Amino acid sequence: MPDLTDTTVLVTGASGRLGGVLLRHLANAGATVAGVARSAPKDAPDGFHFAAADATDEDALAAAFAQIRDEAGPIDVVIHAVGMWDGGPLAETTLADWNAVLSLNLTASFLTVRESVRHFLRDGGGRLIGIASRQGADGAPAQQAAYAASKAGLIRLFEAAAAEHAADGIQALTVAPSMILFGGEDPATRGVSAKDVAALCAYLCSDAGAAHNGATLRMYGAA
């Protein structure tokens, strides 16, 4: 496990299942941990800083980042873990269905990346880690048009941020898991454990993470 002492990490989607695993793992690695979500997470680690915000609301998100910075100091790493899964036949997908997925998976990503970059430019640099997916990185399966499109867009967004701001000391990269497993799933389920995703993210928060600027790191279970 890397030593993240003196590293402040903000996790969006902190009250979600993956968000909770990330918070605990990062805290165990010594990081100062902060979170943004609509509601406070349960069982947050000691010293946790929290700001309530809907990640699709730009004013609320900006206020949340400012609150975290005031309480915890400059943010070194932002892990964007906000997202949702949805699927269904393309011909039956309504505009409301499409917009719901794109809003949470892509618009929230844009707002988070933009707010992070604004803080990093002021504070001398930082790192962005986005949670993408296999569907976005390597191809869309049937009945996942909106989800796959949103996650592919997330990857391109982080690549664009990496390309534009490398000279500013800002790195951006994505982690693309297949199905994330939290325990209790059918043993035949093909996926990767949430703890392994958190361990990779912790590694990417360390100095070694700078070597992966602009990359998409794939984490796939057994085929």
PDB file of C-alpha atoms in Angstrom:
ATOM      1  CA  MET A   1       0.000   0.000   0.000  1.00  0.00           C
ATOM      2  CA  PRO A   2       1.429   3.437  -0.901  1.00  0.00           C
ATOM      3  CA  ASP A   3       2.067   6.027   1.787  1.00  0.00           C
ATOM      4  CA  LEU A   4      -0.397   8.871   1.134  1.00  0.00           C
ATOM      5  CA  THR A   5       0.497  10.910   4.193  1.00  0.00           C
ATOM      6  CA  ASP A   6       0.301  14.624   3.348  1.00  0.00           C
ATOM      7  CA  THR A   7      -1.988  13.859   0.383  1.00  0.00           C
ATOM      8  CA  THR A   8      -5.532  15.222   0.359  1.00  0.00           C
ATOM      9  CA  VAL A   9      -7.924  13.192  -1.796  1.00  0.00           C
ATOM     10  CA  LEU A  10     -11.478  14.254  -2.625  1.00  0.00           C
ATOM     11  CA  VAL A  11     -13.890  11.511  -3.712  1.00  0.00           C
ATOM     12  CA  THR A  12     -17.086  12.419  -5.534  1.00  0.00           C
ATOM     13  CA  GLY A  13     -19.926   9.970  -5.081  1.00  0.00           C
ATOM     14  CA  ALA A  14     -18.569   9.380  -1.595  1.00  0.00           C
ATOM     15  CA  SER A  15     -21.830   7.900  -0.271  1.00  0.00           C
ATOM     16  CA  GLY A  16     -22.004   5.214  -2.975  1.00  0.00           C
ATOM     17  CA  ARG A  17     -20.794   1.662  -2.525  1.00  0.00           C
ATOM     18  CA  LEU A  18     -17.526   2.224  -4.388  1.00  0.00           C
ATOM     19  CA  GLY A  19     -17.129   5.626  -2.751  1.00  0.00           C
ATOM     20  CA  GLY A  20     -17.213   4.053   0.697  1.00  0.00           C
ATOM     21  CA  VAL A  21     -14.578   1.484  -0.216  1.00  0.00           C
ATOM     22  CA  LEU A  22     -12.380   4.221  -1.671  1.00  0.00           C
ATOM     23  CA  LEU A  23     -12.658   6.379   1.448  1.00  0.00           C
ATOM     24  CA  ARG A  24     -11.652   3.570   3.795  1.00  0.00           C
ATOM     25  CA  HIS A  25      -8.764   2.368   1.647  1.00  0.00           C
ATOM     26  CA  LEU A  26      -7.363   5.864   1.137  1.00  0.00           C
ATOM     27  CA  ALA A  27      -7.632   6.661   4.843  1.00  0.00           C
ATOM     28  CA  ASN A  28      -5.792   3.430   5.658  1.00  0.00           C
ATOM     29  CA  ALA A  29      -3.030   4.585   3.309  1.00  0.00           C
ATOM     30  CA  GLY A  30      -2.672   7.770   5.363  1.00  0.00           C
ATOM     31  CA  ALA A  31      -4.474  10.226   3.091  1.00  0.00           C
ATOM     32  CA  THR A  32      -6.563  13.116   4.312  1.00  0.00           C
ATOM     33  CA  VAL A  33      -9.907  12.090   2.857  1.00  0.00           C
ATOM     34  CA  ALA A  34     -12.775  14.306   1.743  1.00  0.00           C
ATOM     35  CA  GLY A  35     -16.007  13.525  -0.017  1.00  0.00           C
ATOM     36  CA  VAL A  36     -18.794  15.127  -2.003  1.00  0.00           C
ATOM     37  CA  ALA A  37     -22.188  13.475  -2.389  1.00  0.00           C
ATOM     38  CA  ARG A  38     -25.861  14.235  -2.043  1.00  0.00           C
ATOM     39  CA  SER A  39     -25.846  12.777   1.464  1.00  0.00           C
ATOM     40  CA  ALA A  40     -23.126  11.976   3.964  1.00  0.00           C
ATOM     41  CA  PRO A  41     -21.640   8.472   3.748  1.00  0.00           C
ATOM     42  CA  LYS A  42     -22.077   5.981   6.555  1.00  0.00           C
ATOM     43  CA  ASP A  43     -19.042   4.770   8.509  1.00  0.00           C
ATOM     44  CA  ALA A  44     -16.746   7.516   7.239  1.00  0.00           C
ATOM     45  CA  PRO A  45     -13.133   7.280   8.434  1.00  0.00           C
ATOM     46  CA  ASP A  46     -11.769   9.493  11.184  1.00  0.00           C
ATOM     47  CA  GLY A  47     -10.838  12.983  10.051  1.00  0.00           C
ATOM     48  CA  PHE A  48     -13.192  12.808   7.074  1.00  0.00           C
ATOM     49  CA  HIS A  49     -14.293  16.101   5.496  1.00  0.00           C
ATOM     50  CA  PHE A  50     -17.686  16.181   3.794  1.00  0.00           C
ATOM     51  CA  ALA A  51     -19.618  18.665   1.660  1.00  0.00           C
ATOM     52  CA  ALA A  52     -23.114  17.931   0.369  1.00  0.00           C
ATOM     53  CA  ALA A  53     -23.746  18.594  -3.319  1.00  0.00           C
ATOM     54  CA  ASP A  54     -25.453  17.161  -6.373  1.00  0.00           C
ATOM     55  CA  ALA A  55     -22.628  16.669  -8.871  1.00  0.00           C
ATOM     56  CA  THR A  56     -24.888  17.791 -11.722  1.00  0.00           C
ATOM     57  CA  ASP A  57     -25.433  21.199 -10.056  1.00  0.00           C
ATOM     58  CA  GLU A  58     -22.485  23.430 -10.986  1.00  0.00           C
ATOM     59  CA  ASP A  59     -23.044  26.027  -8.271  1.00  0.00           C
ATOM     60  CA  ALA A  60     -23.466  23.429  -5.530  1.00  0.00           C
ATOM     61  CA  LEU A  61     -20.409  21.530  -6.726  1.00  0.00           C
ATOM     62  CA  ALA A  62     -18.274  24.676  -6.782  1.00  0.00           C
ATOM     63  CA  ALA A  63     -19.388  25.519  -3.243  1.00  0.00           C
ATOM     64  CA  ALA A  64     -18.581  21.978  -2.090  1.00  0.00           C
ATOM     65  CA  PHE A  65     -15.057  22.131  -3.501  1.00  0.00           C
ATOM     66  CA  ALA A  66     -14.515  25.510  -1.853  1.00  0.00           C
ATOM     67  CA  GLN A  67     -15.741  24.154   1.489  1.00  0.00           C
ATOM     68  CA  ILE A  68     -13.417  21.145   1.300  1.00  0.00           C
ATOM     69  CA  ARG A  69     -10.457  23.359   0.436  1.00  0.00           C
ATOM     70  CA  ASP A  70     -11.231  25.707   3.328  1.00  0.00           C
ATOM     71  CA  GLU A  71     -11.407  22.794   5.762  1.00  0.00           C
ATOM     72  CA  ALA A  72      -8.698  20.464   4.473  1.00  0.00           C
ATOM     73  CA  GLY A  73      -6.382  22.709   2.484  1.00  0.00           C
ATOM     74  CA  PRO A  74      -5.436  22.354  -1.190  1.00  0.00           C
ATOM     75  CA  ILE A  75      -6.773  19.238  -2.884  1.00  0.00           C
ATOM     76  CA  ASP A  76      -4.081  17.005  -4.370  1.00  0.00           C
ATOM     77  CA  VAL A  77      -6.213  14.338  -6.061  1.00  0.00           C
ATOM     78  CA  VAL A  78      -9.853  14.113  -7.122  1.00  0.00           C
ATOM     79  CA  ILE A  79     -11.341  10.652  -7.719  1.00  0.00           C
ATOM     80  CA  HIS A  80     -14.592  10.981  -9.639  1.00  0.00           C
ATOM     81  CA  ALA A  81     -16.770   8.011  -8.674  1.00  0.00           C
ATOM     82  CA  VAL A  82     -20.215   9.445  -9.431  1.00  0.00           C
ATOM     83  CA  GLY A  83     -22.173   7.299 -11.866  1.00  0.00           C
ATOM     84  CA  MET A  84     -25.064   4.993 -12.612  1.00  0.00           C
ATOM     85  CA  TRP A  85     -25.770   1.944 -14.738  1.00  0.00           C
ATOM     86  CA  ASP A  86     -28.825   1.532 -16.915  1.00  0.00           C
ATOM     87  CA  GLY A  87     -29.717  -0.651 -19.844  1.00  0.00           C
ATOM     88  CA  GLY A  88     -32.539  -1.679 -22.120  1.00  0.00           C
ATOM     89  CA  PRO A  89     -33.494  -2.096 -25.783  1.00  0.00           C
ATOM     90  CA  LEU A  90     -32.383   0.872 -27.867  1.00  0.00           C
ATOM     91  CA  ALA A  91     -35.768   1.173 -29.571  1.00  0.00           C
ATOM     92  CA  GLU A  92     -37.454   1.469 -26.180  1.00  0.00           C
ATOM     93  CA  THR A  93     -35.006   3.981 -24.688  1.00  0.00           C
ATOM     94  CA  THR A  94     -36.774   7.283 -24.071  1.00  0.00           C
ATOM     95  CA  LEU A  95     -35.159  10.683 -24.227  1.00  0.00           C
ATOM     96  CA  ALA A  96     -35.667  10.923 -20.462  1.00  0.00           C
ATOM     97  CA  ASP A  97     -33.790   7.609 -20.019  1.00  0.00           C
ATOM     98  CA  TRP A  98     -30.945   8.852 -22.184  1.00  0.00           C
ATOM     99  CA  ASN A  99     -30.717  12.230 -20.482  1.00  0.00           C
ATOM    100  CA  ALA A 100     -30.711  10.687 -16.999  1.00  0.00           C
ATOM    101  CA  VAL A 101     -27.681   8.523 -17.784  1.00  0.00           C
ATOM    102  CA  LEU A 102     -25.789  11.240 -19.667  1.00  0.00           C
ATOM    103  CA  SER A 103     -26.476  13.782 -16.925  1.00  0.00           C
ATOM    104  CA  LEU A 104     -25.098  11.671 -14.090  1.00  0.00           C
ATOM    105  CA  ASN A 105     -22.319   9.893 -15.959  1.00  0.00           C
ATOM    106  CA  LEU A 106     -21.049  12.613 -18.302  1.00  0.00           C
ATOM    107  CA  THR A 107     -22.325  16.063 -17.348  1.00  0.00           C
ATOM    108  CA  ALA A 108     -21.343  15.471 -13.716  1.00  0.00           C
ATOM    109  CA  SER A 109     -17.929  14.349 -14.961  1.00  0.00           C
ATOM    110  CA  PHE A 110     -17.485  17.551 -16.958  1.00  0.00           C
ATOM    111  CA  LEU A 111     -18.453  19.722 -13.986  1.00  0.00           C
ATOM    112  CA  THR A 112     -16.121  17.802 -11.676  1.00  0.00           C
ATOM    113  CA  VAL A 113     -13.200  17.954 -14.094  1.00  0.00           C
ATOM    114  CA  ARG A 114     -13.723  21.657 -14.726  1.00  0.00           C
ATOM    115  CA  GLU A 115     -13.942  22.502 -11.015  1.00  0.00           C
ATOM    116  CA  SER A 116     -10.914  20.357 -10.238  1.00  0.00           C
ATOM    117  CA  VAL A 117      -8.854  22.034 -12.954  1.00  0.00           C
ATOM    118  CA  ARG A 118      -9.804  25.472 -11.633  1.00  0.00           C
ATOM    119  CA  HIS A 119      -8.552  24.517  -8.162  1.00  0.00           C
ATOM    120  CA  PHE A 120      -5.429  22.827  -9.482  1.00  0.00           C
ATOM    121  CA  LEU A 121      -4.501  25.850 -11.607  1.00  0.00           C
ATOM    122  CA  ARG A 122      -4.704  28.025  -8.522  1.00  0.00           C
ATOM    123  CA  ASP A 123      -2.826  25.630  -6.255  1.00  0.00           C
ATOM    124  CA  GLY A 124      -0.023  24.536  -8.556  1.00  0.00           C
ATOM    125  CA  GLY A 125      -1.232  21.215  -9.942  1.00  0.00           C
ATOM    126  CA  GLY A 126      -3.065  18.034  -9.036  1.00  0.00           C
ATOM    127  CA  ARG A 127      -4.402  14.761 -10.355  1.00  0.00           C
ATOM    128  CA  LEU A 128      -7.794  13.582 -11.610  1.00  0.00           C
ATOM    129  CA  ILE A 129      -8.836   9.919 -11.620  1.00  0.00           C
ATOM    130  CA  GLY A 130     -12.108   8.991 -13.301  1.00  0.00           C
ATOM    131  CA  ILE A 131     -14.002   5.727 -12.921  1.00  0.00           C
ATOM    132  CA  ALA A 132     -14.889   4.605 -16.430  1.00  0.00           C
ATOM    133  CA  SER A 133     -15.922   1.116 -17.563  1.00  0.00           C
ATOM    134  CA  ARG A 134     -15.089  -1.697 -19.934  1.00  0.00           C
ATOM    135  CA  GLN A 135     -18.102  -0.695 -22.044  1.00  0.00           C
ATOM    136  CA  GLY A 136     -16.653   2.768 -22.522  1.00  0.00           C
ATOM    137  CA  ALA A 137     -13.075   1.663 -23.106  1.00  0.00           C
ATOM    138  CA  ASP A 138     -13.436  -1.309 -25.426  1.00  0.00           C
ATOM    139  CA  GLY A 139     -16.885  -1.461 -26.994  1.00  0.00           C
ATOM    140  CA  ALA A 140     -20.571  -1.354 -26.228  1.00  0.00           C
ATOM    141  CA  PRO A 141     -22.635  -4.501 -25.669  1.00  0.00           C
ATOM    142  CA  ALA A 142     -26.268  -4.763 -26.676  1.00  0.00           C
ATOM    143  CA  GLN A 143     -28.823  -2.771 -24.689  1.00  0.00           C
ATOM    144  CA  GLN A 144     -26.293  -0.413 -23.093  1.00  0.00           C
ATOM    145  CA  ALA A 145     -26.240   2.457 -25.587  1.00  0.00           C
ATOM    146  CA  ALA A 146     -26.543   5.337 -23.116  1.00  0.00           C
ATOM    147  CA  TYR A 147     -24.250   3.815 -20.513  1.00  0.00           C
ATOM    148  CA  ALA A 148     -21.501   2.912 -22.972  1.00  0.00           C
ATOM    149  CA  ALA A 149     -21.711   6.294 -24.716  1.00  0.00           C
ATOM    150  CA  SER A 150     -21.476   8.149 -21.401  1.00  0.00           C
ATOM    151  CA  LYS A 151     -18.458   6.178 -20.210  1.00  0.00           C
ATOM    152  CA  ALA A 152     -16.688   6.536 -23.566  1.00  0.00           C
ATOM    153  CA  GLY A 153     -17.301  10.275 -23.289  1.00  0.00           C
ATOM    154  CA  LEU A 154     -15.855  10.295 -19.781  1.00  0.00           C
ATOM    155  CA  ILE A 155     -12.635   8.740 -21.065  1.00  0.00           C
ATOM    156  CA  ARG A 156     -12.301  11.307 -23.868  1.00  0.00           C
ATOM    157  CA  LEU A 157     -13.001  14.107 -21.366  1.00  0.00           C
ATOM    158  CA  PHE A 158     -10.169  13.020 -19.067  1.00  0.00           C
ATOM    159  CA  GLU A 159      -7.832  12.576 -22.031  1.00  0.00           C
ATOM    160  CA  ALA A 160      -8.611  16.125 -23.164  1.00  0.00           C
ATOM    161  CA  ALA A 161      -7.888  17.493 -19.690  1.00  0.00           C
ATOM    162  CA  ALA A 162      -4.581  15.609 -19.596  1.00  0.00           C
ATOM    163  CA  ALA A 163      -3.550  16.923 -23.015  1.00  0.00           C
ATOM    164  CA  GLU A 164      -4.514  20.511 -22.268  1.00  0.00           C
ATOM    165  CA  HIS A 165      -3.044  20.872 -18.803  1.00  0.00           C
ATOM    166  CA  ALA A 166       0.069  18.690 -18.628  1.00  0.00           C
ATOM    167  CA  ALA A 167       2.233  21.809 -18.668  1.00  0.00           C
ATOM    168  CA  ASP A 168       0.294  23.107 -15.658  1.00  0.00           C
ATOM    169  CA  GLY A 169       1.225  20.140 -13.498  1.00  0.00           C
ATOM    170  CA  ILE A 170      -2.237  18.590 -13.863  1.00  0.00           C
ATOM    171  CA  GLN A 171      -2.614  14.888 -14.641  1.00  0.00           C
ATOM    172  CA  ALA A 172      -5.821  13.096 -15.609  1.00  0.00           C
ATOM    173  CA  LEU A 173      -6.439   9.403 -16.189  1.00  0.00           C
ATOM    174  CA  THR A 174      -9.195   6.822 -15.977  1.00  0.00           C
ATOM    175  CA  VAL A 175      -9.698   3.380 -14.503  1.00  0.00           C
ATOM    176  CA  ALA A 176     -11.948   1.100 -16.549  1.00  0.00           C
ATOM    177  CA  PRO A 177     -13.211  -1.918 -14.582  1.00  0.00           C
ATOM    178  CA  SER A 178     -15.493  -4.588 -15.836  1.00  0.00           C
ATOM    179  CA  MET A 179     -18.308  -5.290 -13.350  1.00  0.00           C
ATOM    180  CA  ILE A 180     -17.322  -4.129  -9.856  1.00  0.00           C
ATOM    181  CA  LEU A 181     -18.006  -6.750  -7.194  1.00  0.00           C
ATOM    182  CA  PHE A 182     -18.807  -5.873  -3.589  1.00  0.00           C
ATOM    183  CA  GLY A 183     -19.214  -9.365  -2.153  1.00  0.00           C
ATOM    184  CA  GLY A 184     -22.204 -11.656  -2.130  1.00  0.00           C
ATOM    185  CA  GLU A 185     -22.419 -11.973  -5.909  1.00  0.00           C
ATOM    186  CA  ASP A 186     -22.734 -15.298  -7.689  1.00  0.00           C
ATOM    187  CA  PRO A 187     -19.227 -16.872  -7.690  1.00  0.00           C
ATOM    188  CA  ALA A 188     -19.508 -17.202 -11.474  1.00  0.00           C
ATOM    189  CA  THR A 189     -19.847 -13.425 -11.869  1.00  0.00           C
ATOM    190  CA  ARG A 190     -17.072 -11.999 -13.990  1.00  0.00           C
ATOM    191  CA  GLY A 191     -15.733  -8.829 -12.507  1.00  0.00           C
ATOM    192  CA  VAL A 192     -13.183  -7.200 -10.245  1.00  0.00           C
ATOM    193  CA  SER A 193     -13.494  -6.515  -6.557  1.00  0.00           C
ATOM    194  CA  ALA A 194     -14.164  -3.012  -5.272  1.00  0.00           C
ATOM    195  CA  LYS A 195     -11.152  -3.412  -2.971  1.00  0.00           C
ATOM    196  CA  ASP A 196      -8.889  -4.023  -5.961  1.00  0.00           C
ATOM    197  CA  VAL A 197     -10.282  -0.927  -7.697  1.00  0.00           C
ATOM    198  CA  ALA A 198      -9.609   1.080  -4.533  1.00  0.00           C
ATOM    199  CA  ALA A 199      -6.078  -0.312  -4.281  1.00  0.00           C
ATOM    200  CA  LEU A 200      -5.321   0.739  -7.857  1.00  0.00           C
ATOM    201  CA  CYS A 201      -6.744   4.211  -7.222  1.00  0.00           C
ATOM    202  CA  ALA A 202      -4.579   4.560  -4.098  1.00  0.00           C
ATOM    203  CA  TYR A 203      -1.505   3.632  -6.130  1.00  0.00           C
ATOM    204  CA  LEU A 204      -2.502   6.229  -8.733  1.00  0.00           C
ATOM    205  CA  CYS A 205      -2.768   8.874  -6.000  1.00  0.00           C
ATOM    206  CA  SER A 206       0.907   8.330  -5.175  1.00  0.00           C
ATOM    207  CA  ASP A 207       3.855   9.829  -7.038  1.00  0.00           C
ATOM    208  CA  ALA A 208       3.807   6.821  -9.361  1.00  0.00           C
ATOM    209  CA  GLY A 209       0.435   7.911 -10.715  1.00  0.00           C
ATOM    210  CA  ALA A 210       2.029  10.750 -12.698  1.00  0.00           C
ATOM    211  CA  ALA A 211       3.476   8.199 -15.121  1.00  0.00           C
ATOM    212  CA  HIS A 212      -0.024   7.272 -16.278  1.00  0.00           C
ATOM    213  CA  ASN A 213      -1.177  10.729 -17.350  1.00  0.00           C
ATOM    214  CA  GLY A 214      -3.808  10.463 -20.095  1.00  0.00           C
ATOM    215  CA  ALA A 215      -4.025   6.682 -19.842  1.00  0.00           C
ATOM    216  CA  THR A 216      -6.979   4.362 -19.353  1.00  0.00           C
ATOM    217  CA  LEU A 217      -6.087   1.494 -17.023  1.00  0.00           C
ATOM    218  CA  ARG A 218      -8.258  -1.544 -17.661  1.00  0.00           C
ATOM    219  CA  MET A 219      -9.309  -3.939 -14.874  1.00  0.00           C
ATOM    220  CA  TYR A 220     -11.151  -6.931 -16.284  1.00  0.00           C
ATOM    221  CA  GLY A 221     -12.295 -10.103 -14.609  1.00  0.00           C
ATOM    222  CA  ALA A 222     -11.899 -13.564 -16.085  1.00  0.00           C
ATOM    223  CA  ALA A 223     -13.361 -13.945 -19.553  1.00  0.00           C
TER     224      ALA A 223
END
